[in-house]
Each structure stands twice: as C-alpha cells, then as structure tokens.
C-alpha cells in the first residue's frame, strides 16, 4: 500500500494512532483505505465487537453516542462513517 493510507498504516504499526482518519475522493479507493486502517487498528478476530459501521443517514443521530461508548472488552474501538453528507 502506498500514499497517505500506507503512511497511516505504518504509523499505526509503530504505535502512533490518530483519533480521526478522514478519507475522501474516489469511493472505492476510500473504502479500501478505510478497511486497511481498520485492519491495522483492530485485529480481524476482534472486529465484530470493536468496529461499528455507520452508513445510513438515520444512524447519524446516534453517532455522538457511538463515539463516546467504550469498547465492550477494552482495547481499541473504531467507528467507521461511510458516505457522510
């Protein structure tokens, strides 16, 4: 992986994480980049409990609550927002 997403994944591997990652541009490329960042932040076997995906406008009202909620078993929690307006 190259470019900015590759640099972000490399930083995560070094233990340096940002509170927010913003990806924009081509939808396919942005979603692949988001997947790479999520995989770097949370091991795949833990993603079912530690990763929340918000992809519809009716879920946006709950976004602040989702961001404040701690992960169930500790560790890293990731909230992914797709197609925001």
N, CA, C and O atoms as a MOPAC input file, in Angstrom:
PM7 MOZYME 1SCF
protein

 N      0.84100 1    -1.16400 1     0.00000 1
 C      0.00000 1     0.00000 1     0.00000 1
 C      0.89200 1     1.23300 1     0.00000 1
 O      1.87800 1     1.30300 1     0.73300 1
 N      0.53600 1     2.19400 1    -0.82300 1
 C      1.34700 1     3.40200 1    -0.92800 1
 C      0.50500 1     4.62300 1    -0.60600 1
 O     -0.70600 1     4.52100 1    -0.41100 1
 N      1.13900 1     5.75200 1    -0.55300 1
 C      0.43000 1     7.00400 1    -0.33800 1
 C      0.10700 1     7.26000 1     1.12000 1
 O      0.69900 1     6.67100 1     2.02400 1
 N     -0.83200 1     8.13900 1     1.32000 1
 C     -1.19400 1     8.58300 1     2.65000 1
 C     -1.73900 1     7.45600 1     3.51600 1
 O     -1.42100 1     7.38100 1     4.70200 1
 N     -2.55800 1     6.57400 1     2.93700 1
 C     -3.10800 1     5.45600 1     3.71000 1
 C     -1.98100 1     4.53000 1     4.14700 1
 O     -1.97200 1     4.05100 1     5.28100 1
 N     -1.04800 1     4.28100 1     3.26900 1
 C      0.10400 1     3.44900 1     3.61900 1
 C      0.90300 1     4.05800 1     4.76000 1
 O      1.36500 1     3.34800 1     5.65300 1
 N      1.06600 1     5.37400 1     4.72800 1
 C      1.77500 1     6.05700 1     5.81600 1
 C      1.00100 1     5.95100 1     7.11800 1
 O      1.59200 1     5.76100 1     8.18100 1
 N     -0.33100 1     6.07400 1     7.04000 1
 C     -1.15900 1     5.95500 1     8.24600 1
 C     -1.05500 1     4.55900 1     8.83300 1
 O     -0.92400 1     4.40700 1    10.04700 1
 N     -1.11000 1     3.53500 1     7.98800 1
 C     -0.99400 1     2.14900 1     8.45600 1
 C      0.37600 1     1.91300 1     9.08000 1
 O      0.48000 1     1.22800 1    10.09800 1
 N      1.42300 1     2.46700 1     8.48500 1
 C      2.77200 1     2.32500 1     9.03900 1
 C      2.88400 1     3.01400 1    10.40300 1
 O      3.52300 1     2.48600 1    11.31200 1
 N      2.27000 1     4.17800 1    10.54500 1
 C      2.27600 1     4.87800 1    11.82900 1
 C      1.53200 1     4.06800 1    12.89100 1
 O      1.97400 1     3.99200 1    14.03800 1
 N      0.41300 1     3.46900 1    12.51300 1
 C     -0.34900 1     2.63500 1    13.45000 1
 C      0.49900 1     1.45300 1    13.88700 1
 O      0.49300 1     1.08600 1    15.06200 1
 N      1.22300 1     0.85700 1    12.96000 1
 C      2.08500 1    -0.28200 1    13.28900 1
 C      3.18000 1     0.12100 1    14.27500 1
 O      3.63900 1    -0.70300 1    15.06600 1
 N      3.59800 1     1.38800 1    14.22900 1
 C      4.61400 1     1.89300 1    15.16100 1
 C      4.00800 1     2.31400 1    16.50200 1
 O      4.73100 1     2.73600 1    17.40500 1
 N      2.68800 1     2.19900 1    16.63400 1
 C      2.02800 1     2.56200 1    17.88100 1
 C      1.53400 1     3.99000 1    17.94500 1
 O      1.06600 1     4.43600 1    18.99200 1
 N      1.62900 1     4.70900 1    16.85000 1
 C      1.16100 1     6.09500 1    16.80700 1
 C     -0.17800 1     6.14700 1    16.08900 1
 O     -0.25300 1     5.91600 1    14.88200 1
 N     -1.23300 1     6.45100 1    16.83300 1
 C     -2.58800 1     6.47300 1    16.28100 1
 C     -3.17500 1     7.86500 1    16.37200 1
 O     -2.91400 1     8.60700 1    17.31900 1
 N     -3.95700 1     8.20200 1    15.39200 1
 C     -4.68800 1     9.46800 1    15.41500 1
 C     -6.11000 1     9.19600 1    15.88000 1
 O     -6.62500 1     8.09800 1    15.67000 1
 N     -6.75500 1    10.17500 1    16.50800 1
 C     -8.13600 1     9.95500 1    16.94500 1
 C     -9.12500 1     9.89800 1    15.78200 1
 O    -10.19300 1     9.29900 1    15.90100 1
 N     -8.76600 1    10.52500 1    14.65100 1
 C     -9.66300 1    10.57300 1    13.49200 1
 C     -8.84100 1    10.39800 1    12.21800 1
 O     -7.76100 1    10.97100 1    12.07300 1
 N     -9.37100 1     9.59900 1    11.30700 1
 C     -8.80100 1     9.46200 1     9.96200 1
 C     -9.89600 1     9.85200 1     8.98400 1
 O    -10.98300 1     9.27600 1     9.01700 1
 N     -9.63300 1    10.81000 1     8.12500 1
 C    -10.59700 1    11.27600 1     7.14500 1
 C    -10.11700 1    10.86300 1     5.76000 1
 O     -9.04300 1    11.27000 1     5.31800 1
 N    -10.91500 1    10.05600 1     5.08600 1
 C    -10.60000 1     9.63200 1     3.72400 1
 C    -11.67700 1    10.18200 1     2.80000 1
 O    -12.86700 1    10.09000 1     3.09900 1
 N    -11.26200 1    10.74800 1     1.69000 1
 C    -12.22100 1    11.30000 1     0.73600 1
 C    -11.71200 1    11.06400 1    -0.66700 1
 O    -10.56800 1    10.66000 1    -0.87500 1
 N    -12.57500 1    11.32000 1    -1.61700 1
 C    -12.21400 1    11.10900 1    -3.01000 1
 C    -12.98700 1     9.94300 1    -3.58500 1
 O    -14.15400 1     9.73600 1    -3.25000 1
 N    -12.34700 1     9.18700 1    -4.44300 1
 C    -12.98400 1     8.04200 1    -5.08000 1
 C    -13.52500 1     7.07900 1    -4.02300 1
 O    -12.79800 1     6.68500 1    -3.11100 1
 N    -14.79100 1     6.70200 1    -4.14400 1
 C    -15.44700 1     5.87800 1    -3.12900 1
 C    -14.75800 1     4.53100 1    -2.93200 1
 O    -14.55600 1     4.09900 1    -1.79700 1
 N    -14.40100 1     3.87300 1    -4.01800 1
 C    -13.76500 1     2.55600 1    -3.90900 1
 C    -12.41600 1     2.65900 1    -3.20200 1
 O    -12.11500 1     1.86700 1    -2.31000 1
 N    -11.61800 1     3.62300 1    -3.59900 1
 C    -10.29300 1     3.80400 1    -3.01300 1
 C    -10.41200 1     4.18100 1    -1.53600 1
 O     -9.65200 1     3.68400 1    -0.70500 1
 N    -11.36500 1     5.06100 1    -1.20700 1
 C    -11.55600 1     5.47300 1     0.18000 1
 C    -11.99700 1     4.29200 1     1.04700 1
 O    -11.51900 1     4.14100 1     2.17100 1
 N    -12.89700 1     3.46100 1     0.53900 1
 C    -13.35400 1     2.30300 1     1.31600 1
 C    -12.24100 1     1.27600 1     1.49900 1
 O    -12.14500 1     0.65800 1     2.56000 1
 N    -11.41100 1     1.08500 1     0.49700 1
 C    -10.27700 1     0.16500 1     0.63900 1
 C     -9.26900 1     0.71600 1     1.64300 1
 O     -8.70000 1    -0.03800 1     2.43300 1
 N     -9.05000 1     2.01800 1     1.61400 1
 C     -8.16100 1     2.64700 1     2.58500 1
 C     -8.70800 1     2.53200 1     4.00000 1
 O     -7.96100 1     2.26200 1     4.94100 1
 N    -10.01600 1     2.73800 1     4.14900 1
 C    -10.64100 1     2.60300 1     5.46400 1
 C    -10.50500 1     1.18000 1     5.98000 1
 O    -10.24100 1     0.96600 1     7.16300 1
 N    -10.68200 1     0.22200 1     5.10700 1
 C    -10.54200 1    -1.18600 1     5.50500 1
 C     -9.11200 1    -1.46500 1     5.97900 1
 O     -8.91600 1    -2.16200 1     6.97400 1
 N     -8.13200 1    -0.93600 1     5.28500 1
 C     -6.73000 1    -1.13900 1     5.67700 1
 C     -6.44600 1    -0.51100 1     7.03200 1
 O     -5.74900 1    -1.10300 1     7.85500 1
 N     -6.97800 1     0.68400 1     7.27100 1
 C     -6.75500 1     1.35700 1     8.54900 1
 C     -7.45700 1     0.61200 1     9.68000 1
 O     -6.88900 1     0.43200 1    10.75700 1
 N     -8.68900 1     0.17900 1     9.43500 1
 C     -9.42100 1    -0.58100 1    10.45800 1
 C     -8.67600 1    -1.87000 1    10.78100 1
 O     -8.54700 1    -2.23100 1    11.95100 1
 N     -8.18500 1    -2.56700 1     9.76200 1
 C     -7.43500 1    -3.81200 1     9.99600 1
 C     -6.14700 1    -3.56000 1    10.77900 1
 O     -5.71100 1    -4.41700 1    11.54800 1
 N     -5.54400 1    -2.40100 1    10.59000 1
 C     -4.33400 1    -2.07000 1    11.33900 1
 C     -4.66100 1    -1.72200 1    12.79200 1
 O     -3.86600 1    -1.99700 1    13.69000 1
 N     -5.82300 1    -1.12100 1    13.02200 1
 C     -6.20700 1    -0.71400 1    14.36800 1
 C     -6.76200 1    -1.85100 1    15.21100 1
 O     -6.47900 1    -1.94100 1    16.40500 1
 N     -7.56000 1    -2.72500 1    14.58400 1
 C     -8.25000 1    -3.78400 1    15.32000 1
 C     -8.02600 1    -5.11300 1    14.60300 1
 O     -8.32700 1    -5.22400 1    13.41400 1
 N     -7.50900 1    -6.11100 1    15.29200 1
 C     -7.32600 1    -7.42300 1    14.66200 1
 C     -8.66700 1    -7.95800 1    14.12600 1
 O     -9.70100 1    -7.77200 1    14.76800 1
 N     -8.65800 1    -8.61400 1    12.96700 1
 C     -9.90500 1    -9.09200 1    12.35600 1
 C    -10.78200 1    -9.93400 1    13.28000 1
 O    -12.00800 1    -9.85900 1    13.19800 1
 N    -10.17900 1   -10.72900 1    14.15100 1
 C    -10.98100 1   -11.58400 1    15.03600 1
 C    -11.70600 1   -10.77400 1    16.11600 1
 O    -12.62100 1   -11.29700 1    16.75000 1
 N    -11.32500 1    -9.52400 1    16.33900 1
 C    -11.97900 1    -8.68200 1    17.33700 1
 C    -12.90500 1    -7.64000 1    16.71700 1
 O    -13.58200 1    -6.91000 1    17.44200 1
 N    -12.94700 1    -7.56000 1    15.39700 1
 C    -13.69700 1    -6.50300 1    14.74000 1
 C    -15.20200 1    -6.60500 1    14.92900 1
 O    -15.89100 1    -5.58600 1    14.90100 1
 N    -15.72800 1    -7.80500 1    15.12200 1
 C    -17.17900 1    -7.92200 1    15.28500 1
 C    -17.65800 1    -7.21000 1    16.54800 1
 O    -18.80900 1    -6.77500 1    16.59600 1
 N    -16.82300 1    -7.08100 1    17.56000 1
 C    -17.19900 1    -6.41200 1    18.80200 1
 C    -16.61800 1    -5.00400 1    18.94100 1
 O    -17.10000 1    -4.21600 1    19.75500 1
 N    -15.59700 1    -4.68400 1    18.16200 1
 C    -14.88400 1    -3.41400 1    18.35600 1
 C    -15.01700 1    -2.42800 1    17.21000 1
 O    -14.49100 1    -1.31800 1    17.29700 1
 N    -15.70600 1    -2.80100 1    16.13500 1
 C    -15.85800 1    -1.90100 1    14.98800 1
 C    -17.34500 1    -1.69300 1    14.71600 1
 O    -18.09400 1    -2.65100 1    14.52900 1
 N    -17.75600 1    -0.43600 1    14.69800 1
 C    -19.13500 1    -0.08800 1    14.35300 1
 C    -19.12400 1     0.67200 1    13.03600 1
 O    -18.29300 1     1.55600 1    12.82900 1
 N    -20.04500 1     0.32700 1    12.14900 1
 C    -20.13700 1     0.98100 1    10.85400 1
 C    -21.44600 1     1.76700 1    10.79100 1
 O    -22.52300 1     1.23100 1    11.05400 1
 N    -21.33100 1     3.03200 1    10.44200 1
 C    -22.48500 1     3.90100 1    10.25300 1
 C    -22.51400 1     4.24500 1     8.77100 1
 O    -21.60400 1     4.89200 1     8.25300 1
 N    -23.56700 1     3.80600 1     8.09800 1
 C    -23.60400 1     4.01500 1     6.65200 1
 C    -24.90800 1     4.63100 1     6.17300 1
 O    -25.05000 1     4.90300 1     4.98100 1
 N    -25.85100 1     4.85600 1     7.05600 1
 C    -27.12700 1     5.41500 1     6.64700 1
 C    -27.41400 1     6.68100 1     7.44100 1
 O    -26.98900 1     6.81600 1     8.58800 1
 N    -28.13500 1     7.60000 1     6.82300 1
 C    -28.39800 1     8.88100 1     7.46600 1
 C    -29.19800 1     8.74500 1     8.75200 1
 O    -29.01900 1     9.54400 1     9.67100 1
 N    -30.07900 1     7.74900 1     8.83800 1
 C    -30.87300 1     7.61400 1    10.05600 1
 C    -30.01100 1     7.16700 1    11.24100 1
 O    -30.44600 1     7.29700 1    12.38500 1
 N    -28.81700 1     6.65000 1    11.00500 1
 C    -27.89400 1     6.27300 1    12.07500 1
 C    -27.06300 1     7.45500 1    12.57300 1
 O    -26.42000 1     7.36300 1    13.61800 1
 N    -27.07200 1     8.56200 1    11.83400 1
 C    -26.22600 1     9.69900 1    12.20300 1
 C    -26.62400 1    10.32000 1    13.53500 1
 O    -25.77200 1    10.87400 1    14.22900 1
 N    -27.89100 1    10.24000 1    13.90600 1
 C    -28.32800 1    10.81000 1    15.17300 1
 C    -27.64400 1    10.11200 1    16.34700 1
 O    -27.42200 1    10.73200 1    17.38800 1
 N    -27.30900 1     8.83800 1    16.19200 1
 C    -26.65500 1     8.06500 1    17.24000 1
 C    -25.13300 1     8.16600 1    17.20900 1
 O    -24.46100 1     7.59300 1    18.06600 1
 N    -24.59200 1     8.87600 1    16.25100 1
 C    -23.14000 1     8.94200 1    16.09700 1
 C    -22.42000 1     9.46200 1    17.34200 1
 O    -21.43500 1     8.84800 1    17.75200 1
 N    -22.85700 1    10.56400 1    17.96700 1
 C    -22.14100 1    11.01800 1    19.17400 1
 C    -22.13300 1     9.96700 1    20.28300 1
 O    -21.12500 1     9.79900 1    20.97000 1
 N    -23.22900 1     9.27200 1    20.45900 1
 C    -23.28700 1     8.21600 1    21.46800 1
 C    -22.33400 1     7.08200 1    21.12500 1
 O    -21.65300 1     6.55900 1    22.00700 1
 N    -22.27800 1     6.69900 1    19.87100 1
 C    -21.36800 1     5.63800 1    19.44000 1
 C    -19.91200 1     6.02200 1    19.65800 1
 O    -19.08800 1     5.17900 1    20.01200 1
 N    -19.59900 1     7.29000 1    19.44700 1
 C    -18.22400 1     7.75000 1    19.62900 1
 C    -17.81900 1     7.77800 1    21.10400 1
 O    -16.64500 1     7.59100 1    21.42500 1
 N    -18.77600 1     8.01000 1    21.99900 1
 C    -18.47600 1     8.07500 1    23.43200 1
 C    -18.49700 1     6.71200 1    24.11500 1
 O    -17.93700 1     6.56500 1    25.20100 1
 N    -19.12800 1     5.71900 1    23.50500 1
 C    -19.25600 1     4.40400 1    24.12000 1
 C    -17.91100 1     3.68200 1    24.10800 1
 O    -17.24900 1     3.60900 1    23.07300 1
 N    -17.51400 1     3.15400 1    25.25600 1
 C    -16.26000 1     2.41700 1    25.36400 1
 C    -16.41400 1     1.01600 1    24.77800 1
 O    -17.52100 1     0.47900 1    24.73700 1
 N    -15.30900 1     0.42200 1    24.32400 1
 C    -15.38400 1    -0.94200 1    23.79900 1
 C    -15.77700 1    -1.92200 1    24.89900 1
 O    -15.42300 1    -1.73700 1    26.06400 1
 N    -16.50400 1    -2.95700 1    24.52300 1
 C    -17.04000 1    -3.91500 1    25.47500 1
 C    -15.96200 1    -4.61600 1    26.28100 1
 O    -16.10500 1    -4.76500 1    27.49400 1
 N    -14.89100 1    -5.04800 1    25.64200 1
 C    -13.83700 1    -5.80000 1    26.31500 1
 C    -12.52200 1    -5.03500 1    26.38600 1
 O    -11.45900 1    -5.65000 1    26.46500 1
 N    -12.57200 1    -3.72500 1    26.35900 1
 C    -11.35400 1    -2.93100 1    26.38800 1
 C    -10.68300 1    -2.90500 1    25.02600 1
 O    -11.23200 1    -3.41800 1    24.05100 1
 N     -9.54800 1    -2.33400 1    24.95500 1
 C     -8.82100 1    -2.26500 1    23.68900 1
 C     -9.29800 1    -1.09500 1    22.84600 1
 O     -9.78000 1    -0.09000 1    23.36800 1
 N     -9.15900 1    -1.23600 1    21.56400 1
 C     -9.47700 1    -0.17700 1    20.62100 1
 C    -10.89500 1    -0.33500 1    20.08800 1
 O    -11.33000 1    -1.44100 1    19.76400 1
 N    -11.60300 1     0.77500 1    20.00000 1
 C    -12.91700 1     0.79600 1    19.36800 1
 C    -12.83400 1     1.72500 1    18.16600 1
 O    -12.23900 1     2.80000 1    18.23500 1
 N    -13.43500 1     1.29600 1    17.07400 1
 C    -13.41000 1     2.08400 1    15.84800 1
 C    -14.84300 1     2.29400 1    15.38500 1
 O    -15.63900 1     1.35600 1    15.34800 1
 N    -15.16600 1     3.54100 1    15.03000 1
 C    -16.44900 1     3.84900 1    14.41000 1
 C    -16.14000 1     4.32500 1    12.99900 1
 O    -15.40300 1     5.29200 1    12.81100 1
 N    -16.70200 1     3.64700 1    12.01400 1
 C    -16.47500 1     3.97600 1    10.60900 1
 C    -17.72800 1     4.62700 1    10.06800 1
 O    -18.81400 1     4.05900 1    10.17400 1
 N    -17.59800 1     5.80600 1     9.49000 1
 C    -18.71800 1     6.52700 1     8.90100 1
 C    -18.51600 1     6.58200 1     7.39900 1
 O    -17.56100 1     7.18800 1     6.91200 1
 N    -19.42100 1     5.94600 1     6.66900 1
 C    -19.35200 1     5.93900 1     5.20800 1
 C    -20.36800 1     6.90900 1     4.62600 1
 O    -21.45500 1     7.08100 1     5.17600 1
 N    -20.02000 1     7.53200 1     3.53400 1
 C    -20.93400 1     8.34900 1     2.73600 1
 C    -21.60800 1     9.45000 1     3.54300 1
 O    -22.81900 1     9.64300 1     3.43700 1
 N    -20.84600 1    10.16200 1     4.33700 1
 C    -21.43500 1    11.25300 1     5.11000 1
 C    -21.77200 1    12.42100 1     4.18600 1
 O    -21.16800 1    12.59900 1     3.12800 1
 N    -22.70700 1    13.17200 1     4.59700 1
 C    -23.13600 1    14.32000 1     3.79100 1
 C    -22.72300 1    15.61000 1     4.47500 1
 O    -22.99000 1    16.69500 1     3.95900 1

